[in-house]
Amino acid sequence: MRILLVGAGGVGSAVVAIAARRTFFETVVVADYDPARAARAVAGRDDRFVAAQLDAGSAEAVAALCRAHRITHVLNAVDPRFVMPIFDGAYAAGADYLDMAMSLSRPHPARPYQETGVKLGDEQFAAADRWVDAGRLALCGIGVEPGLSDVFARYAADELFTEIDEIGVRDGANLTVDGYDFAPSFSIWTTIEECLNPPVVWEDGRGWFTTEPFSEPEVFHFPEGIGPVECVNVEHEEVLLIPRWVPAKRVTFKYGLGDEFIEVLKTLHKLGLDATAPVAVKGVEVSPRDVVAACLPDPATLGDRMRGKTCAGTWVRGTGVDGRPREVYLYHVVDNEWSMREYGHQAVVWQTAVNPVVALELLAAGAWSGVGVLGPEALPPKPFLDLLTGYGSPWGMEER
Amino acid sequence: MRILLVGAGGVGSAVVAIAARRTFFETVVVADYDPARAARAVAGRDDRFVAAQLDAGSAEAVAALCRAHRITHVLNAVDPRFVMPIFDGAYAAGADYLDMAMSLSRPHPARPYQETGVKLGDEQFAAADRWVDAGRLALCGIGVEPGLSDVFARYAADELFTEIDEIGVRDGANLTVDGYDFAPSFSIWTTIEECLNPPVVWEDGRGWFTTEPFSEPEVFHFPEGIGPVECVNVEHEEVLLIPRWVPAKRVTFKYGLGDEFIEVLKTLHKLGLDATAPVAVKGVEVSPRDVVAACLPDPATLGDRMRGKTCAGTWVRGTGVDGRPREVYLYHVVDNEWSMREYGHQAVVWQTAVNPVVALELLAAGAWSGVGVLGPEALPPKPFLDLLTGYGSPWGMEER
C-alpha cells in the first residue's frame, strides 16, 4: 500500500504520528500546499514518510503526484472545500480514496430550513457508478464523526437490535483551555460554517429534511465523567450516510456545543460577525468571520494547555435481539492528557486521525474491501472496532 | 445669550431643531470638525444659526472661536473624549459651559472591580475653585441621563421625602428597528465602553466603590407600556453627581439593557471583540470594536425605522413627608413616532437634546444661576420641570 496523505495540518500530522507505529504500508507521501509544513510533519519519522508540495485545489496536480509515487490510496486530510479535486484526482490516477468529510452542501434556495438543497456528499455519490465501473473504492467520511460513529450504527444494527427507531450521533466534551475564558478546541471558522448551515434530519417515509439552526435542543449525558452537555441538531455527514446502509426510522446528529458556545454562535450571527464577505472598516476591507478567528487563539497550538476528554458516539433506540425495548450509547472517549503524552497531539485531532489509519490497515489486510462510493457503515464493523482497540484506544457501550 | 454648540452629530442636530423654536438667545454657532456636517445642521434655519469648523480637541481653538463670536455659553455635544479641551477652552474665553457627559474615568490599577480609580468628572471637579474664582458656571451632565435624572433626584429630596434610603436612576426602552434582528438605537462603540467599565455605586459611610460589570441585575417595570426590562449596574455620572448635593443612603445607576443586549456585550468581551487595539487579519490591521460597529447599522440613520418609546427616570425609596415609607419613580418618556413627526429626530437623541436647551433658557432668564462646577441637582428643580413640560414634553411620576 502506497498512501498519499493530502494535508499536513492538525489531523494530517496526527495521522503521521499514528501510522508511524504501524507496518501495513510501504510509503506515505505527505503533501501540503506549504512545503515547510509537509516537511515538519515527516521530520524525525522513518524513511517510509516523504514530504511533497501539492495544490489540493487541482485534480490534475493530485493525479500527477499519485502517478509519480505509484499511489494506491489517497487520504484527504484538508478542509472540505477541497474534496472534489482530490476525489477526482485520485480517480483519474486509478487510486482508491478516503476522506473525513464529504463534498459541501448548498441550502435550498427557497425553503432552506424545511427542504434540503444540494446535500453533503451529493457530488461524490453522483460519481458512484464511475467508481464501480473502474473497480475502485471511495471510502467517504472515515474520521471519527463521520467515521467511527457510522461503524457504531452498523454494529448496533448487526449485533444489538432487530428493529431501530432512532440513531442519533451525539458528540460532547468537557475540554477547557488553561488561561482562556473562551477558547474553542477546533476551528471557529468551520464551527460557524457547520452550525449555521441548516441541520439535516432523516426519517423513514419522509426522507431528508432540514430545520432551523440549533433545533431540538436536548441535554445528553456523556460517559466517563464528561456528564450532561446541551446538544442541538447540526448538519453532518452521518445523517446522509447511515440511512443508505442501515435501516432505522430516524437519524439525527446532535453536537454537544453547550449553551455557552450556542449563545456565542447565535450572537455572532445576530451581529453579522459570521459573515465571510468583506466589510469596509476605516479604509480597509476584512471578512468579519476572519476577525473573529483572529481574536481567538489558534486551536492547533492549545494542546499543552487543554484539559479534559472528548467523546464521540452513537445513541441507538429500538427493539433488542431479545425482542424487548433497548437503548444504548456506543462511544469512544479520548483524554487529552493521554493523547498529548502518547502522541503529542490534542484529543480532538487525534480522535479524528486514528480512524482512517485503522481503515487503511483493514484495506491493506483485505478485512475491508469494496468498490464504488461507500460510507463506513457499508463495511463490516467488528474488524474495525477490534483493530481500534488494538491501537490502544478502546471503545465503550452504555445500556440506557 | 450667545451660544457655541460644539458637535453637529445626532444630539447637536436635535439641539438646533429644538432651539430653533425658542426665542431666548441671540445666536447659536454650530461647530463641527466636519464643516459640511455643521452646514447641514443649520441649513434651513433662521439667521441666528451659523456654522463653523472646529477641532474640539484643541482648547485654544475652542477659546478662539468663543472670542470671535463673543460667546457667553458653550454647549458640548461631542463624545466625552473631548470634554477637557472644550471645558478648558470655554474657561479661557470667559464663557459658561454645559455638557451632557463628564470627563472620563480610569479604572483602579490594582482593584478595578472593588475601588474607584480616576472617577467620571474628577478632572472637572479638580478645576472647581478656578471656576468659582472667575465667577463662571460649568453646568455638567445636563442631558437626560445625567441631567433630567439628577433634577428628579433633587425634586424628590425637596418635595417628596424627609429621608432617602436609595436613589436609583433607571433607564429602559422598548425600541425596535424594522428590518433588523439586532440594531442598537445608540452607538455600540460607546455602549461597549460604558457597559464594560467597572460600574460605580455610592453608599453613605462607604463612599464610592466599583463592582464587576453587569452586577446586581434586577427587572425594573417601566411605565407607559414599556414594561419589565432587565437592568444592571453601569458606570454613569449620576452616581458621582447626586451624592454631592442630595442626601441619600445609596445611589446607583442601572441601565435597562435587556438580557439580549447584556448577552451580546458579554459575548463580545469573551471573544475579545470589544478590544480597541488593532489585530492582524490576513495582511491588514483592524480594531475588533470597529469591525463590530461596521457590521451594525448606523443608529443615527434608523429613526424612520424605529418604533417604540424610551424612558429615563429616577426611582427613589425612603420616608415621605407624612413620615410613612414611600417609593416613587419620576420619569420622562419619549415616543419615537412623536419625536420623528415633530422634530425629525429619533427618540433617544431628542430626549438627550431637549434638556440642555431648557437649561440654557433658564440661565438666560435668570431662573437658574450659579458659579463653579455644578451638577443639575445643585439648582432648583421645579423651574426646570415646569419649562420641560412647557416644551411639550411632560414628565410623570408613579407611586410604587
PDB file of C-alpha atoms in Angstrom, chain A residues 181-182 188-189 260 263-265 267-273 279-282 284-288 290-292 294-296, chain B residues 181-182 188-189 260 263-265 267-273 279-282 284-288 290-292 294-296:
ATOM      1  CA  ASP A 181     -12.162  32.277  29.264  1.00  0.00           C
ATOM      2  CA  PHE A 182     -13.227  31.074  25.859  1.00  0.00           C
ATOM      3  CA  ILE A 188     -14.153  28.620  14.878  1.00  0.00           C
ATOM      4  CA  TRP A 189     -14.407  29.295  11.130  1.00  0.00           C
ATOM      5  CA  GLU A 260     -22.310  28.941  26.134  1.00  0.00           C
ATOM      6  CA  GLU A 263     -25.070  31.536  22.623  1.00  0.00           C
ATOM      7  CA  VAL A 264     -21.769  32.711  21.132  1.00  0.00           C
ATOM      8  CA  LEU A 265     -22.671  31.376  17.669  1.00  0.00           C
ATOM      9  CA  THR A 267     -24.721  36.246  18.864  1.00  0.00           C
ATOM     10  CA  LEU A 268     -22.115  36.233  16.091  1.00  0.00           C
ATOM     11  CA  HIS A 269     -24.898  35.523  13.595  1.00  0.00           C
ATOM     12  CA  LYS A 270     -27.181  38.206  15.046  1.00  0.00           C
ATOM     13  CA  LEU A 271     -24.459  40.843  14.720  1.00  0.00           C
ATOM     14  CA  GLY A 272     -23.410  39.713  11.231  1.00  0.00           C
ATOM     15  CA  LEU A 273     -19.979  38.718  12.557  1.00  0.00           C
ATOM     16  CA  VAL A 279     -16.899  44.837   5.119  1.00  0.00           C
ATOM     17  CA  ALA A 280     -15.234  48.249   4.967  1.00  0.00           C
ATOM     18  CA  VAL A 281     -13.675  49.255   8.291  1.00  0.00           C
ATOM     19  CA  LYS A 282     -11.867  52.611   8.399  1.00  0.00           C
ATOM     20  CA  VAL A 284      -9.574  48.511   4.936  1.00  0.00           C
ATOM     21  CA  GLU A 285     -11.691  45.535   3.862  1.00  0.00           C
ATOM     22  CA  VAL A 286     -11.944  42.496   6.129  1.00  0.00           C
ATOM     23  CA  SER A 287     -14.162  39.454   6.472  1.00  0.00           C
ATOM     24  CA  PRO A 288     -15.879  39.625   9.883  1.00  0.00           C
ATOM     25  CA  ASP A 290     -11.749  36.175   9.823  1.00  0.00           C
ATOM     26  CA  VAL A 291     -11.655  38.892  12.519  1.00  0.00           C
ATOM     27  CA  VAL A 292     -13.448  36.575  14.955  1.00  0.00           C
ATOM     28  CA  ALA A 294      -8.016  36.299  14.625  1.00  0.00           C
ATOM     29  CA  CYS A 295      -9.263  37.340  18.079  1.00  0.00           C
ATOM     30  CA  LEU A 296      -9.254  33.745  19.342  1.00  0.00           C
TER      31      LEU A 296
ATOM     32  CA  ASP B 181     -32.881  41.360  14.180  1.00  0.00           C
ATOM     33  CA  PHE B 182     -30.488  43.409  16.229  1.00  0.00           C
ATOM     34  CA  ILE B 188     -22.367  50.294  20.003  1.00  0.00           C
ATOM     35  CA  TRP B 189     -18.824  51.644  20.447  1.00  0.00           C
ATOM     36  CA  GLU B 260     -30.354  40.015  24.929  1.00  0.00           C
ATOM     37  CA  GLU B 263     -25.593  38.634  26.457  1.00  0.00           C
ATOM     38  CA  VAL B 264     -24.265  40.329  23.301  1.00  0.00           C
ATOM     39  CA  LEU B 265     -21.907  42.562  25.302  1.00  0.00           C
ATOM     40  CA  THR B 267     -20.051  37.572  24.303  1.00  0.00           C
ATOM     41  CA  LEU B 268     -18.160  40.362  22.558  1.00  0.00           C
ATOM     42  CA  HIS B 269     -15.975  40.709  25.653  1.00  0.00           C
ATOM     43  CA  LYS B 270     -15.436  36.943  25.953  1.00  0.00           C
ATOM     44  CA  LEU B 271     -14.242  36.725  22.344  1.00  0.00           C
ATOM     45  CA  GLY B 272     -12.066  39.834  22.593  1.00  0.00           C
ATOM     46  CA  LEU B 273     -14.248  41.601  20.022  1.00  0.00           C
ATOM     47  CA  VAL B 279      -5.332  42.869  15.419  1.00  0.00           C
ATOM     48  CA  ALA B 280      -3.719  41.472  12.262  1.00  0.00           C
ATOM     49  CA  VAL B 281      -6.250  39.866   9.914  1.00  0.00           C
ATOM     50  CA  LYS B 282      -4.909  38.454   6.634  1.00  0.00           C
ATOM     51  CA  VAL B 284      -4.473  44.227   7.376  1.00  0.00           C
ATOM     52  CA  GLU B 285      -4.766  45.705  10.871  1.00  0.00           C
ATOM     53  CA  VAL B 286      -8.196  46.481  12.301  1.00  0.00           C
ATOM     54  CA  SER B 287      -9.704  47.230  15.698  1.00  0.00           C
ATOM     55  CA  PRO B 288     -12.204  44.488  16.533  1.00  0.00           C
ATOM     56  CA  ASP B 290     -14.599  48.997  14.853  1.00  0.00           C
ATOM     57  CA  VAL B 291     -15.477  45.793  12.948  1.00  0.00           C
ATOM     58  CA  VAL B 292     -18.431  45.189  15.272  1.00  0.00           C
ATOM     59  CA  ALA B 294     -19.171  48.351  10.903  1.00  0.00           C
ATOM     60  CA  CYS B 295     -21.343  45.201  10.879  1.00  0.00           C
ATOM     61  CA  LEU B 296     -24.266  47.008  12.532  1.00  0.00           C
TER      62      LEU B 296
END
